[in-house]
CSV table of C-alpha atoms in Angstrom, one decimal:
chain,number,residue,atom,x,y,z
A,1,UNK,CA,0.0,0.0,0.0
A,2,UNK,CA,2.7,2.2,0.6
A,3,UNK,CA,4.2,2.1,-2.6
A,4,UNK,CA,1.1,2.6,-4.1
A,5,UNK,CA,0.7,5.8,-2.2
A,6,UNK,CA,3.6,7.0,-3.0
A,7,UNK,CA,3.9,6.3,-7.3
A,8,UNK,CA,-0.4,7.9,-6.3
A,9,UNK,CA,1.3,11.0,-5.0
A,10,UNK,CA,4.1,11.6,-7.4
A,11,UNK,CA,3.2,10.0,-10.8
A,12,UNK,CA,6.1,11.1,-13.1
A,13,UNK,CA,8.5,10.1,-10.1
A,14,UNK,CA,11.7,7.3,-10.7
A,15,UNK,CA,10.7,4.8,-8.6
A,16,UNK,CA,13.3,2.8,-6.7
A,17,UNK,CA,13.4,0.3,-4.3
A,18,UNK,CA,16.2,-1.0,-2.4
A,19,UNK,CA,15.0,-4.4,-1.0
A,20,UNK,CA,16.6,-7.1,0.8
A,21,UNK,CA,17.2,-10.7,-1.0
A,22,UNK,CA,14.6,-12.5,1.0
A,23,UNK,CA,11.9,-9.8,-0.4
A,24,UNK,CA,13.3,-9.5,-4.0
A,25,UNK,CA,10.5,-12.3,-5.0
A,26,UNK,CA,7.6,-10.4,-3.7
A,27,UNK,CA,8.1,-7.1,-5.2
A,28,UNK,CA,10.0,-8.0,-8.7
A,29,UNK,CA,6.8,-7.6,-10.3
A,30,UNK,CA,5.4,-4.3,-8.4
A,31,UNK,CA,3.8,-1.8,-11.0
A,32,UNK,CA,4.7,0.9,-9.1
A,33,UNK,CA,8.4,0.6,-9.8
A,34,UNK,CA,11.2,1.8,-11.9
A,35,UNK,CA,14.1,0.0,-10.7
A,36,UNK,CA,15.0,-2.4,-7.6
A,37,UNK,CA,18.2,-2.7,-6.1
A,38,UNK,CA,18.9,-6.2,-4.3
A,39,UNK,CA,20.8,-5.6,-0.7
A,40,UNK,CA,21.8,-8.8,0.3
A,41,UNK,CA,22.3,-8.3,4.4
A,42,UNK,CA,23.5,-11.9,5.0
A,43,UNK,CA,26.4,-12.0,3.1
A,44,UNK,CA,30.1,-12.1,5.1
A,45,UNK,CA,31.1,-8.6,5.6
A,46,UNK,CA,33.6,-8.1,8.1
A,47,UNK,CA,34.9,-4.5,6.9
A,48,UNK,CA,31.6,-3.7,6.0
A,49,UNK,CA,32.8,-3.1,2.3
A,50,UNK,CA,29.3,-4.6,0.8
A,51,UNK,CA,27.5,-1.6,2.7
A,52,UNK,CA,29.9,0.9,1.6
A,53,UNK,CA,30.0,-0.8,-2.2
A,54,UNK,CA,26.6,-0.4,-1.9
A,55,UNK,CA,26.3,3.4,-0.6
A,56,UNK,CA,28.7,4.1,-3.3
A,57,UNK,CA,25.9,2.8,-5.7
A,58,UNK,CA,23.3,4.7,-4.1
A,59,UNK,CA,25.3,8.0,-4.4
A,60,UNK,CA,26.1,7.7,-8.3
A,61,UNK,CA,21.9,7.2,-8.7
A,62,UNK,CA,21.4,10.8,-7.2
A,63,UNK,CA,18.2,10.5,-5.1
A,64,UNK,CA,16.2,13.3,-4.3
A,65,UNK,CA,14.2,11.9,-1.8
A,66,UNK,CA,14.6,8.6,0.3
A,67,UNK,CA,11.8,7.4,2.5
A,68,UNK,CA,12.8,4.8,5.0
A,69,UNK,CA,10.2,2.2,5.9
A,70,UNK,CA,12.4,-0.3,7.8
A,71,UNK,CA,13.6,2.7,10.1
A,72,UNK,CA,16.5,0.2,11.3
A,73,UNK,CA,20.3,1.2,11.9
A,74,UNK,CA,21.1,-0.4,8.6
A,75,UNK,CA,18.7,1.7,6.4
A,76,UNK,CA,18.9,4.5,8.2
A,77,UNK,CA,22.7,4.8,7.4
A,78,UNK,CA,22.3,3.9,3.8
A,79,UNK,CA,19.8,6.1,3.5
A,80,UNK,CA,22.5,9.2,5.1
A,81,UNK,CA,24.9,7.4,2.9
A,82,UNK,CA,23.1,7.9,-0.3
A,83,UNK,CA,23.5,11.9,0.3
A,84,UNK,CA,20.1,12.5,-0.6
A,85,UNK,CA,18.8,15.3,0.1
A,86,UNK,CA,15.9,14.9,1.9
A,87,UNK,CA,15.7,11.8,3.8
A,88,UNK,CA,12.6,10.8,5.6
A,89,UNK,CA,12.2,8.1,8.8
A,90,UNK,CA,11.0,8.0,11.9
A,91,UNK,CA,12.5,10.1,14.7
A,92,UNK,CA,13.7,6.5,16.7
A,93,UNK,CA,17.1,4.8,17.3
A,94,UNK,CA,20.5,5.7,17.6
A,95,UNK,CA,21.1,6.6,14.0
A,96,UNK,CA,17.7,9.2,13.8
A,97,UNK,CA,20.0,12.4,13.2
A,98,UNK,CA,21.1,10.4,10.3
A,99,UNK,CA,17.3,11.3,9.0
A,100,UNK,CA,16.4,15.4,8.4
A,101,UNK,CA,13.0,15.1,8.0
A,102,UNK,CA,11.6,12.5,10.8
A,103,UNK,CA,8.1,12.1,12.4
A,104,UNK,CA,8.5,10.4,16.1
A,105,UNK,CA,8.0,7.0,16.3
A,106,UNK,CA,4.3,6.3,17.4
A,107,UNK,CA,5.6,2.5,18.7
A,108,UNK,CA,4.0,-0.8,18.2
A,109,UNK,CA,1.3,-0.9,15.1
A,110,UNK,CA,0.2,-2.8,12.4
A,111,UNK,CA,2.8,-1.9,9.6
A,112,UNK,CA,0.6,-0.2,7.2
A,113,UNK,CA,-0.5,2.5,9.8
A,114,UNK,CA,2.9,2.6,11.0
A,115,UNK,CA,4.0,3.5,7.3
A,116,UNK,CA,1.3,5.6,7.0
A,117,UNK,CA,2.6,7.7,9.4
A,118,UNK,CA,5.7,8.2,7.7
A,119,UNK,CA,4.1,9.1,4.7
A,120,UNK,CA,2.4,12.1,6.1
A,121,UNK,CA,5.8,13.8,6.0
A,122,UNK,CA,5.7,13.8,2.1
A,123,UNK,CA,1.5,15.0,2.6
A,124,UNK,CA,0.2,11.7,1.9
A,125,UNK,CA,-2.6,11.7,3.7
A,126,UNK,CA,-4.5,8.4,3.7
A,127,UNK,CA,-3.5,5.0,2.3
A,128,UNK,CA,-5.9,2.4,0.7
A,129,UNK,CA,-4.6,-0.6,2.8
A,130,UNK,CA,-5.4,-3.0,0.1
A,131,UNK,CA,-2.7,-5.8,-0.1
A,132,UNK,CA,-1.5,-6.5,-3.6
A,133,UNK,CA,0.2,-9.8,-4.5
A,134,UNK,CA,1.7,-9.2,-7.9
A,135,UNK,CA,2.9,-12.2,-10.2
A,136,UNK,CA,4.2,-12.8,-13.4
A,137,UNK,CA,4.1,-15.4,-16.2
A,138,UNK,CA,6.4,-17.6,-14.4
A,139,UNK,CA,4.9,-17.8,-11.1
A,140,UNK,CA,1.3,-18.4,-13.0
A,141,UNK,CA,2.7,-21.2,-14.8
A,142,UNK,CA,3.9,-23.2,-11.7
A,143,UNK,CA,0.3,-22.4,-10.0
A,144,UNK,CA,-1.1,-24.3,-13.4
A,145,UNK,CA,1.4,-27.1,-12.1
A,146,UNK,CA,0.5,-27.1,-8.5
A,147,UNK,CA,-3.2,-27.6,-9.7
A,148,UNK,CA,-2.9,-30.0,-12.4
A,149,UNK,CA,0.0,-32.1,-10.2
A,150,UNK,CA,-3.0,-32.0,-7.5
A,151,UNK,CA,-6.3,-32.7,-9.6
A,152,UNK,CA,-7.7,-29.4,-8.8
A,153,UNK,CA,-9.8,-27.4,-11.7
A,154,UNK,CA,-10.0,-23.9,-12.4
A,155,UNK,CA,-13.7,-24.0,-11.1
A,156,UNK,CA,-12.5,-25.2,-7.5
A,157,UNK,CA,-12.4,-22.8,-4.9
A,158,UNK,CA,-8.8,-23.2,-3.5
A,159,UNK,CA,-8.4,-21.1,0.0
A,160,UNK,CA,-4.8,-20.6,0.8
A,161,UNK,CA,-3.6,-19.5,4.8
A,162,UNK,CA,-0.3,-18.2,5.5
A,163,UNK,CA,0.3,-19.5,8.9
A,164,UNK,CA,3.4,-17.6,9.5
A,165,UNK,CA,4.5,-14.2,10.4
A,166,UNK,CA,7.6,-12.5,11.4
A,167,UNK,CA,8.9,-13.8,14.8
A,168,UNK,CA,10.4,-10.2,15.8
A,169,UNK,CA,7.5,-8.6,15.6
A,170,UNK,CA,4.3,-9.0,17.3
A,171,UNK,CA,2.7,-6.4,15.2
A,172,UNK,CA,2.7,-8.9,12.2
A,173,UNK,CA,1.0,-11.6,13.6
A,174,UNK,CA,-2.3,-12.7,14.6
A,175,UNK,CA,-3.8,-14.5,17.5
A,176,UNK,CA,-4.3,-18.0,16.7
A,177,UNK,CA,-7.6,-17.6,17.0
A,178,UNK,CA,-8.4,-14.9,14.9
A,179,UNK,CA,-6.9,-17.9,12.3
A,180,UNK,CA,-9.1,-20.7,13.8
A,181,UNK,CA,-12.2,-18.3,13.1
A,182,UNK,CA,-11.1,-17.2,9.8
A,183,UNK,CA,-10.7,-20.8,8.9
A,184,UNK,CA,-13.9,-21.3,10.1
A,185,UNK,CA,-15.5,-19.2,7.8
């Protein structure tokens, strides 16, 4: 949703997102994208040379704006390092001066409210907190599989349930029995 509220707010914008390798799948397809750059966080880096490779990247691309949804140590120096000029986060953590325009952290939320937040510093008032799932040609032919491998039609109804959700963060998962009623149903 945010993404979508922010390609909403600036149309003609160039669109980047810097993502982590674990995410890459999800958003490869996003329509509100120019570009994507891949930051791959687990990789061995002793001297830290992948960040600074990687600050040196986002420096050369000239960014206006950055706007920093994770709001971690991590993004918030990247985002500093890209020498952007106006870089947006929340005002939280020990690396929140790295950030010149910052809203203060309003704690533990559901992420799209949280992000919402954020986004009022660029006058983005309101997000439509539909969920998108965007796919391409490859991940519709291995659905087709999935179905045929199982003797499942078209004219099934098929009801999938994500069970998981991030183990840091309480915010982004639900009481097992919100998923025992919603199975329920």
């Amino acid at each position: 949703p945010s993404l979508r509220a922010i390609r909403k707010k600036f149309p003609k914008a160039h669109l980047t997102l810097l993502v982590g390798r674990d995410s890459f799948e999800l958003v490869q397809e996003c329509p509100y994208l120019d570009d994507l750059i891949v930051y791959d966080p687990s990789r061995k880096d002793k001297r830290g040379t992948h960040r600074l490779r990687l600050a040196s990247d986002l420096r050369r691309l000239g960014f206006d704006r950055v706007v920093d949804i994770q709001n971690n140590k991590t993004s918030q120096l990247l985002s500093y390092l890209s020498l952007a000029p106006k870089r947006y986060g929340f005002d939280r953590g020990p690396f929140r001066r790295l950030v010149n325009f910052k809203i203060k952290d309003p704690g533990a939320m559901p992420p799209v409210a949280h992000q919402e937040k954020l986004l009022s510093l660029l006058d983005i008032q309101e997000i439509d907190q539909t969920l998108e799932l965007w796919t391409g040609p490859k991940d519709e032919e291995a659905v087709d599989r999935l179905l045929q491998e199982e003797w499942l039609s078209g004219s099934e109804a098929l009801v999938g349930i994500n069970l998981g959700g991030s183990p840091r963060w309480e915010t982004k998962r639900w009481p097992v029995s919100y998923i025992a009623e919603l199975c329920d149903r």
